Amino acid sequence: MTATTPKVLDIKEAIETRRSIRKYVQEPMNQDDLHEILRLASLAPSAWNAQTWRFAVVQDAAIKQQIQDAAYGQGQITNAPAVIVVYSDMEDTLATVEETAHPGMGEAGRTGQRNTFDGVFGAQPVAQRGQWGLSQANIAFGFLMLAARGLGYDTVPMLGFDPAKVKEILGLPEHVQFAGLLPVGKRAEDGFPHHRHSVERITKFY
């Protein structure tokens, strides 16, 4: 392992050491690491392999400032070297759904994927099917946080922002739905340790 190679955490350590971090080391994001985090997140599972998630990666200081303004002034936006905006685009998914059919299934798989999605979602209102797409993007949002932590980076999930303003800033279509904003970088603070319900408090066994 070289001095520039991050320590890769196993999944247990990544989960147990993840914290919500709002202050970051002031250095640019390693672009290879950033791409690897996104690649790992893109391996998240989704129903029918729909892959409705999309990532908008913001590193430009001026755009981060605009997003911070849309997020009610929360300082972690501009403090982090990168902010990943995670959203779902169900309309793009429907328009290109053949791309999500596994190549091993051949042309029959592509046709079946089209028929399935048209049959299930074709008659639904845009907002309704968009909610289904968002449920898939939320899975990728969780994977993204673990992928970042696994490579030694830290994040804080954010839902406090004006969606319409973020869409305007990034030029996103009106129909997209947000899983959240995710500042990412190397921690410059430890953050609070976990404070969670016990397994017994939140679980019923049958």
mmCIF file with all atom_site columns, C-alpha atoms in Angstrom:
data_model
loop_
_atom_site.group_PDB
_atom_site.id
_atom_site.type_symbol
_atom_site.label_atom_id
_atom_site.label_alt_id
_atom_site.label_comp_id
_atom_site.label_asym_id
_atom_site.label_entity_id
_atom_site.label_seq_id
_atom_site.pdbx_PDB_ins_code
_atom_site.Cartn_x
_atom_site.Cartn_y
_atom_site.Cartn_z
_atom_site.occupancy
_atom_site.B_iso_or_equiv
_atom_site.pdbx_formal_charge
_atom_site.auth_seq_id
_atom_site.auth_comp_id
_atom_site.auth_asym_id
_atom_site.auth_atom_id
_atom_site.pdbx_PDB_model_num
ATOM 1   C CA . MET A 1 1   ? 0.000   0.000   0.000   1.00 0.00 ? 1   MET A CA 1
ATOM 2   C CA . THR A 1 2   ? 1.432   3.363   -1.053  1.00 0.00 ? 2   THR A CA 1
ATOM 3   C CA . ALA A 1 3   ? 1.075   6.582   0.895   1.00 0.00 ? 3   ALA A CA 1
ATOM 4   C CA . THR A 1 4   ? -1.697  7.729   -1.460  1.00 0.00 ? 4   THR A CA 1
ATOM 5   C CA . THR A 1 5   ? -3.648  4.477   -1.392  1.00 0.00 ? 5   THR A CA 1
ATOM 6   C CA . PRO A 1 6   ? -6.583  4.699   1.014   1.00 0.00 ? 6   PRO A CA 1
ATOM 7   C CA . LYS A 1 7   ? -7.163  1.986   3.540   1.00 0.00 ? 7   LYS A CA 1
ATOM 8   C CA . VAL A 1 8   ? -10.162 -0.026  2.427   1.00 0.00 ? 8   VAL A CA 1
ATOM 9   C CA . LEU A 1 9   ? -12.512 -0.825  5.297   1.00 0.00 ? 9   LEU A CA 1
ATOM 10  C CA . ASP A 1 10  ? -14.529 -4.005  5.440   1.00 0.00 ? 10  ASP A CA 1
ATOM 11  C CA . ILE A 1 11  ? -18.295 -3.577  5.471   1.00 0.00 ? 11  ILE A CA 1
ATOM 12  C CA . LYS A 1 12  ? -18.638 -4.036  9.228   1.00 0.00 ? 12  LYS A CA 1
ATOM 13  C CA . GLU A 1 13  ? -15.994 -1.401  9.975   1.00 0.00 ? 13  GLU A CA 1
ATOM 14  C CA . ALA A 1 14  ? -17.453 0.967   7.384   1.00 0.00 ? 14  ALA A CA 1
ATOM 15  C CA . ILE A 1 15  ? -20.891 0.769   9.008   1.00 0.00 ? 15  ILE A CA 1
ATOM 16  C CA . GLU A 1 16  ? -19.606 1.051   12.564  1.00 0.00 ? 16  GLU A CA 1
ATOM 17  C CA . THR A 1 17  ? -17.286 4.004   11.870  1.00 0.00 ? 17  THR A CA 1
ATOM 18  C CA . ARG A 1 18  ? -19.652 5.987   9.658   1.00 0.00 ? 18  ARG A CA 1
ATOM 19  C CA . ARG A 1 19  ? -20.568 9.346   11.163  1.00 0.00 ? 19  ARG A CA 1
ATOM 20  C CA . SER A 1 20  ? -22.505 12.368  9.941   1.00 0.00 ? 20  SER A CA 1
ATOM 21  C CA . ILE A 1 21  ? -19.654 14.796  9.299   1.00 0.00 ? 21  ILE A CA 1
ATOM 22  C CA . ARG A 1 22  ? -20.163 18.490  8.615   1.00 0.00 ? 22  ARG A CA 1
ATOM 23  C CA . LYS A 1 23  ? -16.560 19.756  8.626   1.00 0.00 ? 23  LYS A CA 1
ATOM 24  C CA . TYR A 1 24  ? -14.040 18.412  6.137   1.00 0.00 ? 24  TYR A CA 1
ATOM 25  C CA . VAL A 1 25  ? -10.326 18.616  5.436   1.00 0.00 ? 25  VAL A CA 1
ATOM 26  C CA . GLN A 1 26  ? -9.844  21.418  2.933   1.00 0.00 ? 26  GLN A CA 1
ATOM 27  C CA . GLU A 1 27  ? -8.343  19.512  0.028   1.00 0.00 ? 27  GLU A CA 1
ATOM 28  C CA . PRO A 1 28  ? -9.720  18.526  -3.380  1.00 0.00 ? 28  PRO A CA 1
ATOM 29  C CA . MET A 1 29  ? -11.371 15.146  -3.754  1.00 0.00 ? 29  MET A CA 1
ATOM 30  C CA . ASN A 1 30  ? -9.177  12.459  -5.305  1.00 0.00 ? 30  ASN A CA 1
ATOM 31  C CA . GLN A 1 31  ? -10.949 11.931  -8.612  1.00 0.00 ? 31  GLN A CA 1
ATOM 32  C CA . ASP A 1 32  ? -10.096 8.246   -8.878  1.00 0.00 ? 32  ASP A CA 1
ATOM 33  C CA . ASP A 1 33  ? -11.575 7.669   -5.437  1.00 0.00 ? 33  ASP A CA 1
ATOM 34  C CA . LEU A 1 34  ? -14.646 9.696   -6.363  1.00 0.00 ? 34  LEU A CA 1
ATOM 35  C CA . HIS A 1 35  ? -15.242 7.608   -9.475  1.00 0.00 ? 35  HIS A CA 1
ATOM 36  C CA . GLU A 1 36  ? -14.770 4.412   -7.501  1.00 0.00 ? 36  GLU A CA 1
ATOM 37  C CA . ILE A 1 37  ? -17.300 5.531   -4.883  1.00 0.00 ? 37  ILE A CA 1
ATOM 38  C CA . LEU A 1 38  ? -19.812 6.213   -7.664  1.00 0.00 ? 38  LEU A CA 1
ATOM 39  C CA . ARG A 1 39  ? -19.041 2.898   -9.351  1.00 0.00 ? 39  ARG A CA 1
ATOM 40  C CA . LEU A 1 40  ? -19.610 0.968   -6.141  1.00 0.00 ? 40  LEU A CA 1
ATOM 41  C CA . ALA A 1 41  ? -22.851 2.826   -5.459  1.00 0.00 ? 41  ALA A CA 1
ATOM 42  C CA . SER A 1 42  ? -24.052 2.006   -8.959  1.00 0.00 ? 42  SER A CA 1
ATOM 43  C CA . LEU A 1 43  ? -23.876 -1.693  -8.032  1.00 0.00 ? 43  LEU A CA 1
ATOM 44  C CA . ALA A 1 44  ? -26.806 -1.227  -5.648  1.00 0.00 ? 44  ALA A CA 1
ATOM 45  C CA . PRO A 1 45  ? -29.719 -3.594  -6.265  1.00 0.00 ? 45  PRO A CA 1
ATOM 46  C CA . SER A 1 46  ? -32.996 -2.398  -7.724  1.00 0.00 ? 46  SER A CA 1
ATOM 47  C CA . ALA A 1 47  ? -36.289 -4.067  -8.585  1.00 0.00 ? 47  ALA A CA 1
ATOM 48  C CA . TRP A 1 48  ? -36.291 -5.274  -12.218 1.00 0.00 ? 48  TRP A CA 1
ATOM 49  C CA . ASN A 1 49  ? -32.748 -3.861  -12.419 1.00 0.00 ? 49  ASN A CA 1
ATOM 50  C CA . ALA A 1 50  ? -34.360 -0.488  -13.110 1.00 0.00 ? 50  ALA A CA 1
ATOM 51  C CA . GLN A 1 51  ? -31.390 1.583   -11.879 1.00 0.00 ? 51  GLN A CA 1
ATOM 52  C CA . THR A 1 52  ? -33.476 4.735   -11.614 1.00 0.00 ? 52  THR A CA 1
ATOM 53  C CA . TRP A 1 53  ? -30.784 6.613   -9.674  1.00 0.00 ? 53  TRP A CA 1
ATOM 54  C CA . ARG A 1 54  ? -28.729 9.413   -11.137 1.00 0.00 ? 54  ARG A CA 1
ATOM 55  C CA . PHE A 1 55  ? -25.788 11.309  -9.625  1.00 0.00 ? 55  PHE A CA 1
ATOM 56  C CA . ALA A 1 56  ? -24.920 14.985  -10.070 1.00 0.00 ? 56  ALA A CA 1
ATOM 57  C CA . VAL A 1 57  ? -21.437 15.622  -8.666  1.00 0.00 ? 57  VAL A CA 1
ATOM 58  C CA . VAL A 1 58  ? -20.790 19.235  -7.727  1.00 0.00 ? 58  VAL A CA 1
ATOM 59  C CA . GLN A 1 59  ? -17.210 20.377  -7.084  1.00 0.00 ? 59  GLN A CA 1
ATOM 60  C CA . ASP A 1 60  ? -17.384 23.885  -8.551  1.00 0.00 ? 60  ASP A CA 1
ATOM 61  C CA . ALA A 1 61  ? -17.254 26.410  -5.703  1.00 0.00 ? 61  ALA A CA 1
ATOM 62  C CA . ALA A 1 62  ? -19.800 28.803  -7.215  1.00 0.00 ? 62  ALA A CA 1
ATOM 63  C CA . ILE A 1 63  ? -22.364 26.062  -7.805  1.00 0.00 ? 63  ILE A CA 1
ATOM 64  C CA . LYS A 1 64  ? -21.814 24.682  -4.305  1.00 0.00 ? 64  LYS A CA 1
ATOM 65  C CA . GLN A 1 65  ? -22.552 28.143  -2.947  1.00 0.00 ? 65  GLN A CA 1
ATOM 66  C CA . GLN A 1 66  ? -25.823 28.247  -4.881  1.00 0.00 ? 66  GLN A CA 1
ATOM 67  C CA . ILE A 1 67  ? -26.779 24.836  -3.535  1.00 0.00 ? 67  ILE A CA 1
ATOM 68  C CA . GLN A 1 68  ? -25.893 25.933  -0.014  1.00 0.00 ? 68  GLN A CA 1
ATOM 69  C CA . ASP A 1 69  ? -28.268 28.870  -0.448  1.00 0.00 ? 69  ASP A CA 1
ATOM 70  C CA . ALA A 1 70  ? -30.955 26.407  -1.612  1.00 0.00 ? 70  ALA A CA 1
ATOM 71  C CA . ALA A 1 71  ? -30.186 24.290  1.464   1.00 0.00 ? 71  ALA A CA 1
ATOM 72  C CA . TYR A 1 72  ? -31.015 27.119  3.848   1.00 0.00 ? 72  TYR A CA 1
ATOM 73  C CA . GLY A 1 73  ? -27.379 28.079  4.397   1.00 0.00 ? 73  GLY A CA 1
ATOM 74  C CA . GLN A 1 74  ? -26.133 24.754  5.746   1.00 0.00 ? 74  GLN A CA 1
ATOM 75  C CA . GLY A 1 75  ? -22.357 25.113  5.810   1.00 0.00 ? 75  GLY A CA 1
ATOM 76  C CA . GLN A 1 76  ? -21.399 21.516  5.066   1.00 0.00 ? 76  GLN A CA 1
ATOM 77  C CA . ILE A 1 77  ? -22.248 22.084  1.391   1.00 0.00 ? 77  ILE A CA 1
ATOM 78  C CA . THR A 1 78  ? -19.403 24.514  0.764   1.00 0.00 ? 78  THR A CA 1
ATOM 79  C CA . ASN A 1 79  ? -17.133 22.967  3.403   1.00 0.00 ? 79  ASN A CA 1
ATOM 80  C CA . ALA A 1 80  ? -17.030 19.612  1.600   1.00 0.00 ? 80  ALA A CA 1
ATOM 81  C CA . PRO A 1 81  ? -14.813 19.205  -1.478  1.00 0.00 ? 81  PRO A CA 1
ATOM 82  C CA . ALA A 1 82  ? -17.655 17.482  -3.341  1.00 0.00 ? 82  ALA A CA 1
ATOM 83  C CA . VAL A 1 83  ? -21.408 17.228  -3.051  1.00 0.00 ? 83  VAL A CA 1
ATOM 84  C CA . ILE A 1 84  ? -23.213 14.346  -4.693  1.00 0.00 ? 84  ILE A CA 1
ATOM 85  C CA . VAL A 1 85  ? -26.831 15.081  -5.539  1.00 0.00 ? 85  VAL A CA 1
ATOM 86  C CA . VAL A 1 86  ? -28.696 11.783  -5.715  1.00 0.00 ? 86  VAL A CA 1
ATOM 87  C CA . TYR A 1 87  ? -31.941 11.806  -7.631  1.00 0.00 ? 87  TYR A CA 1
ATOM 88  C CA . SER A 1 88  ? -34.280 9.479   -9.443  1.00 0.00 ? 88  SER A CA 1
ATOM 89  C CA . ASP A 1 89  ? -35.283 9.932   -13.080 1.00 0.00 ? 89  ASP A CA 1
ATOM 90  C CA . MET A 1 90  ? -38.070 7.467   -13.741 1.00 0.00 ? 90  MET A CA 1
ATOM 91  C CA . GLU A 1 91  ? -38.960 9.088   -17.058 1.00 0.00 ? 91  GLU A CA 1
ATOM 92  C CA . ASP A 1 92  ? -35.444 8.517   -18.412 1.00 0.00 ? 92  ASP A CA 1
ATOM 93  C CA . THR A 1 93  ? -35.617 4.969   -17.079 1.00 0.00 ? 93  THR A CA 1
ATOM 94  C CA . LEU A 1 94  ? -38.861 4.318   -18.966 1.00 0.00 ? 94  LEU A CA 1
ATOM 95  C CA . ALA A 1 95  ? -37.553 5.881   -22.162 1.00 0.00 ? 95  ALA A CA 1
ATOM 96  C CA . THR A 1 96  ? -34.423 3.699   -22.177 1.00 0.00 ? 96  THR A CA 1
ATOM 97  C CA . VAL A 1 97  ? -35.612 0.652   -20.234 1.00 0.00 ? 97  VAL A CA 1
ATOM 98  C CA . GLU A 1 98  ? -34.199 -1.844  -22.735 1.00 0.00 ? 98  GLU A CA 1
ATOM 99  C CA . GLU A 1 99  ? -30.735 -0.828  -21.530 1.00 0.00 ? 99  GLU A CA 1
ATOM 100 C CA . THR A 1 100 ? -31.485 -2.402  -18.142 1.00 0.00 ? 100 THR A CA 1
ATOM 101 C CA . ALA A 1 101 ? -32.196 -5.874  -19.549 1.00 0.00 ? 101 ALA A CA 1
ATOM 102 C CA . HIS A 1 102 ? -29.294 -8.251  -18.945 1.00 0.00 ? 102 HIS A CA 1
ATOM 103 C CA . PRO A 1 103 ? -27.384 -8.999  -22.167 1.00 0.00 ? 103 PRO A CA 1
ATOM 104 C CA . GLY A 1 104 ? -27.537 -12.688 -21.319 1.00 0.00 ? 104 GLY A CA 1
ATOM 105 C CA . MET A 1 105 ? -31.302 -12.588 -21.823 1.00 0.00 ? 105 MET A CA 1
ATOM 106 C CA . GLY A 1 106 ? -30.959 -11.507 -25.451 1.00 0.00 ? 106 GLY A CA 1
ATOM 107 C CA . GLU A 1 107 ? -33.595 -9.718  -27.475 1.00 0.00 ? 107 GLU A CA 1
ATOM 108 C CA . ALA A 1 108 ? -36.361 -11.531 -25.616 1.00 0.00 ? 108 ALA A CA 1
ATOM 109 C CA . GLY A 1 109 ? -35.106 -9.964  -22.407 1.00 0.00 ? 109 GLY A CA 1
ATOM 110 C CA . ARG A 1 110 ? -35.128 -6.475  -23.923 1.00 0.00 ? 110 ARG A CA 1
ATOM 111 C CA . THR A 1 111 ? -38.660 -6.954  -25.198 1.00 0.00 ? 111 THR A CA 1
ATOM 112 C CA . GLY A 1 112 ? -39.798 -8.406  -21.881 1.00 0.00 ? 112 GLY A CA 1
ATOM 113 C CA . GLN A 1 113 ? -38.303 -5.486  -19.964 1.00 0.00 ? 113 GLN A CA 1
ATOM 114 C CA . ARG A 1 114 ? -40.132 -3.007  -22.199 1.00 0.00 ? 114 ARG A CA 1
ATOM 115 C CA . ASN A 1 115 ? -43.426 -4.850  -21.867 1.00 0.00 ? 115 ASN A CA 1
ATOM 116 C CA . THR A 1 116 ? -43.077 -5.124  -18.090 1.00 0.00 ? 116 THR A CA 1
ATOM 117 C CA . PHE A 1 117 ? -42.387 -1.454  -17.506 1.00 0.00 ? 117 PHE A CA 1
ATOM 118 C CA . ASP A 1 118 ? -44.977 -0.231  -19.978 1.00 0.00 ? 118 ASP A CA 1
ATOM 119 C CA . GLY A 1 119 ? -47.553 -2.530  -18.419 1.00 0.00 ? 119 GLY A CA 1
ATOM 120 C CA . VAL A 1 120 ? -46.822 -1.602  -14.817 1.00 0.00 ? 120 VAL A CA 1
ATOM 121 C CA . PHE A 1 121 ? -45.987 2.099   -15.113 1.00 0.00 ? 121 PHE A CA 1
ATOM 122 C CA . GLY A 1 122 ? -47.289 3.273   -18.479 1.00 0.00 ? 122 GLY A CA 1
ATOM 123 C CA . ALA A 1 123 ? -50.717 4.342   -17.225 1.00 0.00 ? 123 ALA A CA 1
ATOM 124 C CA . GLN A 1 124 ? -49.526 5.775   -13.920 1.00 0.00 ? 124 GLN A CA 1
ATOM 125 C CA . PRO A 1 125 ? -49.188 9.528   -13.360 1.00 0.00 ? 125 PRO A CA 1
ATOM 126 C CA . VAL A 1 126 ? -45.631 10.803  -13.567 1.00 0.00 ? 126 VAL A CA 1
ATOM 127 C CA . ALA A 1 127 ? -45.500 11.628  -9.853  1.00 0.00 ? 127 ALA A CA 1
ATOM 128 C CA . GLN A 1 128 ? -46.756 8.180   -8.830  1.00 0.00 ? 128 GLN A CA 1
ATOM 129 C CA . ARG A 1 129 ? -44.256 6.215   -10.857 1.00 0.00 ? 129 ARG A CA 1
ATOM 130 C CA . GLY A 1 130 ? -41.643 8.734   -9.794  1.00 0.00 ? 130 GLY A CA 1
ATOM 131 C CA . GLN A 1 131 ? -42.198 7.668   -6.196  1.00 0.00 ? 131 GLN A CA 1
ATOM 132 C CA . TRP A 1 132 ? -41.451 4.068   -7.141  1.00 0.00 ? 132 TRP A CA 1
ATOM 133 C CA . GLY A 1 133 ? -38.279 5.220   -8.861  1.00 0.00 ? 133 GLY A CA 1
ATOM 134 C CA . LEU A 1 134 ? -37.289 7.163   -5.765  1.00 0.00 ? 134 LEU A CA 1
ATOM 135 C CA . SER A 1 135 ? -37.589 4.044   -3.621  1.00 0.00 ? 135 SER A CA 1
ATOM 136 C CA . GLN A 1 136 ? -34.896 2.494   -5.825  1.00 0.00 ? 136 GLN A CA 1
ATOM 137 C CA . ALA A 1 137 ? -32.663 5.581   -5.681  1.00 0.00 ? 137 ALA A CA 1
ATOM 138 C CA . ASN A 1 138 ? -32.836 5.529   -1.894  1.00 0.00 ? 138 ASN A CA 1
ATOM 139 C CA . ILE A 1 139 ? -31.101 2.150   -1.940  1.00 0.00 ? 139 ILE A CA 1
ATOM 140 C CA . ALA A 1 140 ? -28.245 3.615   -3.980  1.00 0.00 ? 140 ALA A CA 1
ATOM 141 C CA . PHE A 1 141 ? -28.073 6.561   -1.568  1.00 0.00 ? 141 PHE A CA 1
ATOM 142 C CA . GLY A 1 142 ? -27.301 4.141   1.275   1.00 0.00 ? 142 GLY A CA 1
ATOM 143 C CA . PHE A 1 143 ? -24.748 2.275   -0.828  1.00 0.00 ? 143 PHE A CA 1
ATOM 144 C CA . LEU A 1 144 ? -23.086 5.598   -1.674  1.00 0.00 ? 144 LEU A CA 1
ATOM 145 C CA . MET A 1 145 ? -22.502 6.422   1.984   1.00 0.00 ? 145 MET A CA 1
ATOM 146 C CA . LEU A 1 146 ? -21.015 3.007   2.693   1.00 0.00 ? 146 LEU A CA 1
ATOM 147 C CA . ALA A 1 147 ? -18.855 3.099   -0.441  1.00 0.00 ? 147 ALA A CA 1
ATOM 148 C CA . ALA A 1 148 ? -17.459 6.470   0.607   1.00 0.00 ? 148 ALA A CA 1
ATOM 149 C CA . ARG A 1 149 ? -16.743 5.316   4.148   1.00 0.00 ? 149 ARG A CA 1
ATOM 150 C CA . GLY A 1 150 ? -15.216 2.088   2.872   1.00 0.00 ? 150 GLY A CA 1
ATOM 151 C CA . LEU A 1 151 ? -12.614 4.151   1.003   1.00 0.00 ? 151 LEU A CA 1
ATOM 152 C CA . GLY A 1 152 ? -11.914 6.335   4.023   1.00 0.00 ? 152 GLY A CA 1
ATOM 153 C CA . TYR A 1 153 ? -14.218 9.243   3.232   1.00 0.00 ? 153 TYR A CA 1
ATOM 154 C CA . ASP A 1 154 ? -17.069 10.720  5.206   1.00 0.00 ? 154 ASP A CA 1
ATOM 155 C CA . THR A 1 155 ? -20.496 12.073  4.394   1.00 0.00 ? 155 THR A CA 1
ATOM 156 C CA . VAL A 1 156 ? -23.649 13.564  5.842   1.00 0.00 ? 156 VAL A CA 1
ATOM 157 C CA . PRO A 1 157 ? -27.043 12.814  4.266   1.00 0.00 ? 157 PRO A CA 1
ATOM 158 C CA . MET A 1 158 ? -29.139 15.936  3.722   1.00 0.00 ? 158 MET A CA 1
ATOM 159 C CA . LEU A 1 159 ? -32.850 16.285  3.068   1.00 0.00 ? 159 LEU A CA 1
ATOM 160 C CA . GLY A 1 160 ? -33.203 19.919  4.121   1.00 0.00 ? 160 GLY A CA 1
ATOM 161 C CA . PHE A 1 161 ? -33.217 21.870  0.863   1.00 0.00 ? 161 PHE A CA 1
ATOM 162 C CA . ASP A 1 162 ? -35.555 23.423  -1.689  1.00 0.00 ? 162 ASP A CA 1
ATOM 163 C CA . PRO A 1 163 ? -35.963 20.819  -4.459  1.00 0.00 ? 163 PRO A CA 1
ATOM 164 C CA . ALA A 1 164 ? -37.216 23.318  -7.028  1.00 0.00 ? 164 ALA A CA 1
ATOM 165 C CA . LYS A 1 165 ? -34.181 25.551  -6.541  1.00 0.00 ? 165 LYS A CA 1
ATOM 166 C CA . VAL A 1 166 ? -31.740 22.628  -6.782  1.00 0.00 ? 166 VAL A CA 1
ATOM 167 C CA . LYS A 1 167 ? -33.414 21.498  -10.013 1.00 0.00 ? 167 LYS A CA 1
ATOM 168 C CA . GLU A 1 168 ? -33.062 25.016  -11.393 1.00 0.00 ? 168 GLU A CA 1
ATOM 169 C CA . ILE A 1 169 ? -29.398 25.310  -10.379 1.00 0.00 ? 169 ILE A CA 1
ATOM 170 C CA . LEU A 1 170 ? -28.460 21.970  -11.946 1.00 0.00 ? 170 LEU A CA 1
ATOM 171 C CA . GLY A 1 171 ? -30.797 22.181  -14.938 1.00 0.00 ? 171 GLY A CA 1
ATOM 172 C CA . LEU A 1 172 ? -32.659 19.011  -13.968 1.00 0.00 ? 172 LEU A CA 1
ATOM 173 C CA . PRO A 1 173 ? -36.113 18.116  -15.321 1.00 0.00 ? 173 PRO A CA 1
ATOM 174 C CA . GLU A 1 174 ? -39.142 18.977  -13.212 1.00 0.00 ? 174 GLU A CA 1
ATOM 175 C CA . HIS A 1 175 ? -40.151 15.317  -12.821 1.00 0.00 ? 175 HIS A CA 1
ATOM 176 C CA . VAL A 1 176 ? -36.997 14.095  -11.050 1.00 0.00 ? 176 VAL A CA 1
ATOM 177 C CA . GLN A 1 177 ? -37.215 13.262  -7.359  1.00 0.00 ? 177 GLN A CA 1
ATOM 178 C CA . PHE A 1 178 ? -34.381 13.644  -4.848  1.00 0.00 ? 178 PHE A CA 1
ATOM 179 C CA . ALA A 1 179 ? -33.027 10.980  -2.535  1.00 0.00 ? 179 ALA A CA 1
ATOM 180 C CA . GLY A 1 180 ? -30.850 13.667  -0.955  1.00 0.00 ? 180 GLY A CA 1
ATOM 181 C CA . LEU A 1 181 ? -27.688 15.724  -1.037  1.00 0.00 ? 181 LEU A CA 1
ATOM 182 C CA . LEU A 1 182 ? -24.456 14.103  0.101   1.00 0.00 ? 182 LEU A CA 1
ATOM 183 C CA . PRO A 1 183 ? -21.413 16.213  0.986   1.00 0.00 ? 183 PRO A CA 1
ATOM 184 C CA . VAL A 1 184 ? -18.327 13.991  0.884   1.00 0.00 ? 184 VAL A CA 1
ATOM 185 C CA . GLY A 1 185 ? -14.700 14.408  1.928   1.00 0.00 ? 185 GLY A CA 1
ATOM 186 C CA . LYS A 1 186 ? -12.162 13.550  4.626   1.00 0.00 ? 186 LYS A CA 1
ATOM 187 C CA . ARG A 1 187 ? -13.411 14.325  8.131   1.00 0.00 ? 187 ARG A CA 1
ATOM 188 C CA . ALA A 1 188 ? -11.986 17.299  10.024  1.00 0.00 ? 188 ALA A CA 1
ATOM 189 C CA . GLU A 1 189 ? -14.048 16.418  13.104  1.00 0.00 ? 189 GLU A CA 1
ATOM 190 C CA . ASP A 1 190 ? -15.013 13.172  14.755  1.00 0.00 ? 190 ASP A CA 1
ATOM 191 C CA . GLY A 1 191 ? -18.756 13.689  14.815  1.00 0.00 ? 191 GLY A CA 1
ATOM 192 C CA . PHE A 1 192 ? -21.062 12.190  17.406  1.00 0.00 ? 192 PHE A CA 1
ATOM 193 C CA . PRO A 1 193 ? -20.908 8.450   18.106  1.00 0.00 ? 193 PRO A CA 1
ATOM 194 C CA . HIS A 1 194 ? -23.923 6.379   17.180  1.00 0.00 ? 194 HIS A CA 1
ATOM 195 C CA . HIS A 1 195 ? -27.031 6.707   19.330  1.00 0.00 ? 195 HIS A CA 1
ATOM 196 C CA . ARG A 1 196 ? -29.508 4.109   18.094  1.00 0.00 ? 196 ARG A CA 1
ATOM 197 C CA . HIS A 1 197 ? -32.450 2.056   19.299  1.00 0.00 ? 197 HIS A CA 1
ATOM 198 C CA . SER A 1 198 ? -31.614 -1.493  20.317  1.00 0.00 ? 198 SER A CA 1
ATOM 199 C CA . VAL A 1 199 ? -32.432 -4.282  17.901  1.00 0.00 ? 199 VAL A CA 1
ATOM 200 C CA . GLU A 1 200 ? -35.123 -5.425  20.330  1.00 0.00 ? 200 GLU A CA 1
ATOM 201 C CA . ARG A 1 201 ? -36.749 -1.973  20.282  1.00 0.00 ? 201 ARG A CA 1
ATOM 202 C CA . ILE A 1 202 ? -37.199 -1.916  16.510  1.00 0.00 ? 202 ILE A CA 1
ATOM 203 C CA . THR A 1 203 ? -37.697 -5.576  15.628  1.00 0.00 ? 203 THR A CA 1
ATOM 204 C CA . LYS A 1 204 ? -40.487 -8.138  15.787  1.00 0.00 ? 204 LYS A CA 1
ATOM 205 C CA . PHE A 1 205 ? -39.526 -11.785 15.322  1.00 0.00 ? 205 PHE A CA 1
ATOM 206 C CA . TYR A 1 206 ? -42.074 -14.244 13.946  1.00 0.00 ? 206 TYR A CA 1
#
